[in-house]
Amino acid sequence: MGIQITPSILNADLSRLADEVGRIPSADWVHVDVMDNHFVPNLTIGLPVFESLAKSTDLPIDAHLMIDEPDRWAPAYAEAGAGSVTFHAEAARAPVRLARELRSKGARASMALKPATPVEPYADMLGELDMLLVMTVEPGFGGQRFLDLCLPKIRRARELISAAGLEVWLQVDGGISLETIERCAEAGADVFVAGSAVYSAEDPDAMVQRLREAAGS
Ligand code: DX5
Ligand code: ZN
C-alpha cells in the first residue's frame, strides 16, 4: 500500500454530511471523528449518525473513536460498517482483546497514541494491529497547529514496525497540510488525515490530490 489520504469531516458542513463526503471522490477513506465529551472535551457524532453516513457513501470509513470505554463501544462501529476502527491506547482496558474483536468483526484494527503517549510500551502488540495512529495534535478539535515534537515518535514507530517485519500502516492526524505532510512522510507515515486543510480549500478534492503529491506518491 502506498500513500493514503483520509480527509476528516470534522470541519465539513455537518448538516450536509453525505454531500460533503461526495466532494472528496479521490480520497482513500473518509475519517470520521467520534468524540464523547469525556475522553476529549468535545462532542461530535455517535453510532446512529455514523450508521447513516456509512450507508450513504461508497468510500470506506475510518472511524477514529476519541471515547472512554472503547472496549465496550468500539465493536459496534465495526458492525455498523467501518472499514477501520481506531481506539485510543489511553482509554482501552484490554487493547489486545479489543483489536482481536475488531478484526473478528471484519474491520481493520487500529490504535491511537496521544502526543505524550510513548510507542515503546506497545511494541510487542503491533502485530495485533492493522494501523497505528500517531496523533500530531492533542485530540479534540480540528484546526490545531501541528506538533513537531511528534516527529521522532513517528520515526520510532516506523522503525519498530519495520524491525518486526510487519505491514502495519502508520497514520498521522492533526495539523496535516501542504506545509507539514512532507515531514511526516519523511519520518515514515503513510496514511494522512487532513481536516481543515481539505474542507477549507475551495476545491476539497483538488486538495486531496495535492496532499497526495506532497506526500510523495
Ligand atoms: C482531532 C481529530 C482530527 C481533526 C483533524 O482531534 O482527530 O481528525 O479533524 O483536523 P485538522 O486536520 O484540521 O487538524
Ligand atoms: Zn481524527
mmCIF file of C-alpha atoms and ligand atoms in Angstrom:
data_model
loop_
_atom_site.group_PDB
_atom_site.id
_atom_site.type_symbol
_atom_site.label_atom_id
_atom_site.label_comp_id
_atom_site.label_asym_id
_atom_site.label_seq_id
_atom_site.Cartn_x
_atom_site.Cartn_y
_atom_site.Cartn_z
ATOM 1 C CA MET A 1 0.000 0.000 0.000
ATOM 2 C CA GLY A 2 1.344 3.434 -0.856
ATOM 3 C CA ILE A 3 0.366 6.848 0.398
ATOM 4 C CA GLN A 4 -3.266 7.195 1.501
ATOM 5 C CA ILE A 5 -5.235 10.374 2.191
ATOM 6 C CA THR A 6 -8.150 10.227 4.605
ATOM 7 C CA PRO A 7 -9.978 13.566 4.908
ATOM 8 C CA SER A 8 -11.656 14.250 8.238
ATOM 9 C CA ILE A 9 -15.209 15.552 8.004
ATOM 10 C CA LEU A 10 -14.954 17.312 11.366
ATOM 11 C CA ASN A 11 -14.518 20.634 9.619
ATOM 12 C CA ALA A 12 -17.090 19.943 6.913
ATOM 13 C CA ASP A 13 -20.664 21.261 6.973
ATOM 14 C CA LEU A 14 -22.127 18.710 9.387
ATOM 15 C CA SER A 15 -25.696 19.482 8.339
ATOM 16 C CA ARG A 16 -24.890 18.069 4.868
ATOM 17 C CA LEU A 17 -22.661 15.140 5.691
ATOM 18 C CA ALA A 18 -23.371 12.929 2.690
ATOM 19 C CA ASP A 19 -22.923 15.851 0.260
ATOM 20 C CA GLU A 20 -19.678 16.833 1.921
ATOM 21 C CA VAL A 21 -18.304 13.304 1.582
ATOM 22 C CA GLY A 22 -19.333 13.445 -2.074
ATOM 23 C CA ARG A 23 -16.879 16.331 -2.564
ATOM 24 C CA ILE A 24 -13.806 14.112 -1.994
ATOM 25 C CA PRO A 25 -14.027 11.267 -4.532
ATOM 26 C CA SER A 26 -10.216 10.980 -4.736
ATOM 27 C CA ALA A 27 -9.910 10.167 -1.039
ATOM 28 C CA ASP A 28 -8.878 6.666 0.003
ATOM 29 C CA TRP A 29 -11.025 6.737 3.140
ATOM 30 C CA VAL A 30 -13.349 9.115 4.989
ATOM 31 C CA HIS A 31 -12.086 9.819 8.504
ATOM 32 C CA VAL A 32 -14.942 10.156 10.995
ATOM 33 C CA ASP A 33 -14.121 11.621 14.412
ATOM 34 C CA VAL A 34 -16.309 10.283 17.219
ATOM 35 C CA MET A 35 -15.935 12.279 20.466
ATOM 36 C CA ASP A 36 -17.805 11.690 23.719
ATOM 37 C CA ASN A 37 -17.093 14.827 25.798
ATOM 38 C CA HIS A 38 -15.258 12.627 28.338
ATOM 39 C CA PHE A 39 -12.118 11.328 26.678
ATOM 40 C CA VAL A 40 -11.848 14.695 24.914
ATOM 41 C CA PRO A 41 -13.607 17.985 25.739
ATOM 42 C CA ASN A 42 -15.776 17.954 22.623
ATOM 43 C CA LEU A 43 -18.825 16.097 21.401
ATOM 44 C CA THR A 44 -19.442 15.115 17.790
ATOM 45 C CA ILE A 45 -21.484 12.248 16.397
ATOM 46 C CA GLY A 46 -22.366 8.806 17.687
ATOM 47 C CA LEU A 47 -23.451 5.486 16.301
ATOM 48 C CA PRO A 48 -26.841 6.435 14.722
ATOM 49 C CA VAL A 49 -25.356 9.223 12.586
ATOM 50 C CA PHE A 50 -22.331 7.059 11.834
ATOM 51 C CA GLU A 51 -24.590 4.242 10.588
ATOM 52 C CA SER A 52 -26.480 6.605 8.278
ATOM 53 C CA LEU A 53 -23.252 8.030 6.912
ATOM 54 C CA ALA A 54 -21.829 4.558 6.285
ATOM 55 C CA LYS A 55 -24.898 3.720 4.199
ATOM 56 C CA SER A 56 -24.665 6.942 2.195
ATOM 57 C CA THR A 57 -21.135 6.548 0.791
ATOM 58 C CA ASP A 58 -19.094 4.016 -1.154
ATOM 59 C CA LEU A 59 -15.837 5.281 0.331
ATOM 60 C CA PRO A 60 -14.565 3.100 3.160
ATOM 61 C CA ILE A 61 -14.878 4.674 6.600
ATOM 62 C CA ASP A 62 -12.008 5.176 9.002
ATOM 63 C CA ALA A 63 -13.618 5.619 12.433
ATOM 64 C CA HIS A 64 -11.466 7.465 14.983
ATOM 65 C CA LEU A 65 -13.004 6.897 18.398
ATOM 66 C CA MET A 66 -11.967 9.531 20.939
ATOM 67 C CA ILE A 67 -14.109 7.981 23.620
ATOM 68 C CA ASP A 68 -13.880 6.373 27.030
ATOM 69 C CA GLU A 69 -14.643 2.657 27.300
ATOM 70 C CA PRO A 70 -13.755 1.714 23.727
ATOM 71 C CA ASP A 71 -13.723 -1.953 24.827
ATOM 72 C CA ARG A 72 -17.459 -1.588 25.227
ATOM 73 C CA TRP A 73 -18.370 0.714 22.330
ATOM 74 C CA ALA A 74 -15.864 0.205 19.504
ATOM 75 C CA PRO A 75 -17.103 -3.174 18.175
ATOM 76 C CA ALA A 76 -20.455 -1.609 17.247
ATOM 77 C CA TYR A 77 -18.660 0.689 14.796
ATOM 78 C CA ALA A 78 -17.191 -2.354 13.066
ATOM 79 C CA GLU A 79 -20.680 -3.863 12.908
ATOM 80 C CA ALA A 80 -22.017 -0.575 11.512
ATOM 81 C CA GLY A 81 -19.708 -0.898 8.530
ATOM 82 C CA ALA A 82 -16.469 0.869 9.440
ATOM 83 C CA GLY A 83 -13.608 -0.488 7.352
ATOM 84 C CA SER A 84 -11.166 0.574 10.046
ATOM 85 C CA VAL A 85 -11.785 1.290 13.715
ATOM 86 C CA THR A 86 -9.256 3.248 15.796
ATOM 87 C CA PHE A 87 -9.449 3.219 19.598
ATOM 88 C CA HIS A 88 -7.131 5.136 21.929
ATOM 89 C CA ALA A 89 -4.451 3.270 23.864
ATOM 90 C CA GLU A 90 -5.023 5.626 26.803
ATOM 91 C CA ALA A 91 -8.675 4.587 27.080
ATOM 92 C CA ALA A 92 -8.596 0.873 26.276
ATOM 93 C CA ARG A 93 -8.555 -1.614 29.156
ATOM 94 C CA ALA A 94 -7.576 -4.633 27.078
ATOM 95 C CA PRO A 95 -6.171 -3.363 23.763
ATOM 96 C CA VAL A 96 -5.122 -6.807 22.504
ATOM 97 C CA ARG A 97 -8.542 -8.305 23.149
ATOM 98 C CA LEU A 98 -10.235 -5.275 21.585
ATOM 99 C CA ALA A 99 -8.031 -5.363 18.469
ATOM 100 C CA ARG A 100 -8.827 -9.060 18.026
ATOM 101 C CA GLU A 101 -12.525 -8.418 18.428
ATOM 102 C CA LEU A 102 -12.471 -5.665 15.803
ATOM 103 C CA ARG A 103 -10.689 -7.948 13.357
ATOM 104 C CA SER A 104 -13.138 -10.752 14.061
ATOM 105 C CA LYS A 105 -15.927 -8.379 13.055
ATOM 106 C CA GLY A 106 -14.253 -7.718 9.721
ATOM 107 C CA ALA A 107 -12.724 -4.298 10.415
ATOM 108 C CA ARG A 108 -9.101 -3.275 10.350
ATOM 109 C CA ALA A 109 -7.930 -2.787 13.934
ATOM 110 C CA SER A 110 -6.137 0.438 14.745
ATOM 111 C CA MET A 111 -4.807 2.055 17.910
ATOM 112 C CA ALA A 112 -4.091 5.739 18.524
ATOM 113 C CA LEU A 113 -1.483 7.405 20.716
ATOM 114 C CA LYS A 114 -1.873 10.951 22.069
ATOM 115 C CA PRO A 115 1.201 13.200 21.669
ATOM 116 C CA ALA A 116 2.621 12.391 25.135
ATOM 117 C CA THR A 117 1.986 8.628 24.940
ATOM 118 C CA PRO A 118 5.124 6.695 24.001
ATOM 119 C CA VAL A 119 5.033 3.940 21.396
ATOM 120 C CA GLU A 120 7.617 1.652 23.031
ATOM 121 C CA PRO A 121 5.285 0.039 25.618
ATOM 122 C CA TYR A 122 3.151 -1.197 22.712
ATOM 123 C CA ALA A 123 5.997 -2.608 20.623
ATOM 124 C CA ASP A 124 5.101 -6.222 21.329
ATOM 125 C CA MET A 125 1.447 -5.807 20.303
ATOM 126 C CA LEU A 126 1.985 -4.077 16.959
ATOM 127 C CA GLY A 127 1.298 -7.378 15.216
ATOM 128 C CA GLU A 128 -2.255 -7.233 16.576
ATOM 129 C CA LEU A 129 -2.851 -4.000 14.674
ATOM 130 C CA ASP A 130 -3.502 -3.088 11.058
ATOM 131 C CA MET A 131 -2.736 0.570 11.676
ATOM 132 C CA LEU A 132 -1.114 2.730 14.347
ATOM 133 C CA LEU A 133 -2.262 6.354 14.639
ATOM 134 C CA VAL A 134 0.260 8.836 15.983
ATOM 135 C CA MET A 135 -1.694 11.968 16.914
ATOM 136 C CA THR A 136 0.109 15.139 15.894
ATOM 137 C CA VAL A 137 -2.149 17.424 17.982
ATOM 138 C CA GLU A 138 -3.936 16.824 21.277
ATOM 139 C CA PRO A 139 -7.168 15.165 20.141
ATOM 140 C CA GLY A 140 -10.439 17.041 20.444
ATOM 141 C CA PHE A 141 -10.578 19.740 17.808
ATOM 142 C CA GLY A 142 -9.833 20.383 14.178
ATOM 143 C CA GLY A 143 -7.731 23.297 13.019
ATOM 144 C CA GLN A 144 -4.969 22.999 15.623
ATOM 145 C CA ARG A 145 -1.290 23.592 14.965
ATOM 146 C CA PHE A 146 0.847 20.580 14.075
ATOM 147 C CA LEU A 147 3.150 19.472 16.925
ATOM 148 C CA ASP A 148 6.662 18.917 15.610
ATOM 149 C CA LEU A 149 7.550 17.114 18.830
ATOM 150 C CA CYS A 150 5.659 14.088 17.454
ATOM 151 C CA LEU A 151 8.062 13.553 14.561
ATOM 152 C CA PRO A 152 10.615 11.471 16.500
ATOM 153 C CA LYS A 153 7.800 9.166 17.634
ATOM 154 C CA ILE A 154 6.644 8.666 14.042
ATOM 155 C CA ARG A 155 10.201 7.714 13.185
ATOM 156 C CA ARG A 156 10.498 5.304 16.128
ATOM 157 C CA ALA A 157 7.129 3.747 15.331
ATOM 158 C CA ARG A 158 8.180 3.150 11.736
ATOM 159 C CA GLU A 159 11.421 1.562 12.933
ATOM 160 C CA LEU A 160 9.564 -0.774 15.301
ATOM 161 C CA ILE A 161 7.136 -1.793 12.553
ATOM 162 C CA SER A 162 9.930 -2.437 10.051
ATOM 163 C CA ALA A 163 12.120 -4.268 12.572
ATOM 164 C CA ALA A 164 9.231 -6.631 13.310
ATOM 165 C CA GLY A 165 8.650 -7.190 9.594
ATOM 166 C CA LEU A 166 5.044 -6.022 9.871
ATOM 167 C CA GLU A 167 2.725 -4.398 7.327
ATOM 168 C CA VAL A 168 1.112 -2.039 9.861
ATOM 169 C CA TRP A 169 0.015 1.279 8.331
ATOM 170 C CA LEU A 170 1.241 4.385 10.169
ATOM 171 C CA GLN A 171 -1.307 7.195 10.286
ATOM 172 C CA VAL A 172 -0.882 10.807 11.396
ATOM 173 C CA ASP A 173 -3.768 13.077 12.395
ATOM 174 C CA GLY A 174 -3.792 16.741 13.380
ATOM 175 C CA GLY A 175 -2.497 19.825 11.619
ATOM 176 C CA ILE A 176 -1.678 17.935 8.425
ATOM 177 C CA SER A 177 -1.415 20.355 5.492
ATOM 178 C CA LEU A 178 0.753 21.124 2.479
ATOM 179 C CA GLU A 179 3.209 22.635 4.983
ATOM 180 C CA THR A 180 3.515 19.611 7.272
ATOM 181 C CA ILE A 181 2.706 16.470 5.273
ATOM 182 C CA GLU A 182 6.151 16.118 3.739
ATOM 183 C CA ARG A 183 7.984 15.877 7.042
ATOM 184 C CA CYS A 184 5.509 13.293 8.313
ATOM 185 C CA ALA A 185 6.021 11.210 5.185
ATOM 186 C CA GLU A 186 9.772 11.560 5.524
ATOM 187 C CA ALA A 187 9.501 10.321 9.133
ATOM 188 C CA GLY A 188 7.666 7.221 7.933
ATOM 189 C CA ALA A 189 3.922 7.955 7.981
ATOM 190 C CA ASP A 190 1.886 6.575 5.072
ATOM 191 C CA VAL A 191 -1.741 7.390 5.957
ATOM 192 C CA PHE A 192 -2.609 11.069 6.357
ATOM 193 C CA VAL A 193 -5.708 12.573 7.945
ATOM 194 C CA ALA A 194 -6.435 16.147 6.917
ATOM 195 C CA GLY A 195 -9.489 18.036 8.124
ATOM 196 C CA SER A 196 -9.320 21.791 7.828
ATOM 197 C CA ALA A 197 -6.726 21.660 5.034
ATOM 198 C CA VAL A 198 -9.202 19.756 2.845
ATOM 199 C CA TYR A 199 -12.516 21.320 3.833
ATOM 200 C CA SER A 200 -11.312 24.902 3.971
ATOM 201 C CA ALA A 201 -9.991 24.533 0.422
ATOM 202 C CA GLU A 202 -12.141 25.882 -2.381
ATOM 203 C CA ASP A 203 -11.866 22.527 -4.134
ATOM 204 C CA PRO A 204 -11.508 19.806 -1.480
ATOM 205 C CA ASP A 205 -10.834 17.035 -3.991
ATOM 206 C CA ALA A 206 -8.034 19.010 -5.646
ATOM 207 C CA MET A 207 -6.504 19.468 -2.192
ATOM 208 C CA VAL A 208 -6.647 15.690 -1.609
ATOM 209 C CA GLN A 209 -4.649 15.251 -4.806
ATOM 210 C CA ARG A 210 -2.157 17.985 -3.889
ATOM 211 C CA LEU A 211 -1.618 16.442 -0.453
ATOM 212 C CA ARG A 212 -1.031 13.049 -2.056
ATOM 213 C CA GLU A 213 1.609 14.541 -4.339
ATOM 214 C CA ALA A 214 3.254 16.443 -1.490
ATOM 215 C CA ALA A 215 3.487 13.196 0.489
ATOM 216 C CA GLY A 216 5.467 11.784 -2.366
ATOM 217 C CA SER A 217 3.289 9.382 -4.312
HETATM 218 C C1 DX5 B 1 -8.713 15.969 16.063
HETATM 219 C C2 DX5 B 1 -9.258 14.973 15.087
HETATM 220 C C3 DX5 B 1 -8.805 15.200 13.715
HETATM 221 C C4 DX5 B 1 -9.198 16.535 13.140
HETATM 222 C C5 DX5 B 1 -8.108 16.935 12.214
HETATM 223 O O1 DX5 B 1 -8.834 15.520 17.348
HETATM 224 O O2 DX5 B 1 -8.900 13.650 15.451
HETATM 225 O O3 DX5 B 1 -9.167 14.148 12.846
HETATM 226 O O4 DX5 B 1 -10.394 16.550 12.427
HETATM 227 O O5 DX5 B 1 -8.344 18.207 11.783
HETATM 228 P P1 DX5 B 1 -7.157 19.120 11.235
HETATM 229 O O6 DX5 B 1 -6.633 18.454 10.018
HETATM 230 O O7 DX5 B 1 -7.821 20.425 10.978
HETATM 231 O O8 DX5 B 1 -6.124 19.199 12.335
HETATM 232 ZN ZN ZN B 2 -9.206 12.100 13.903
#
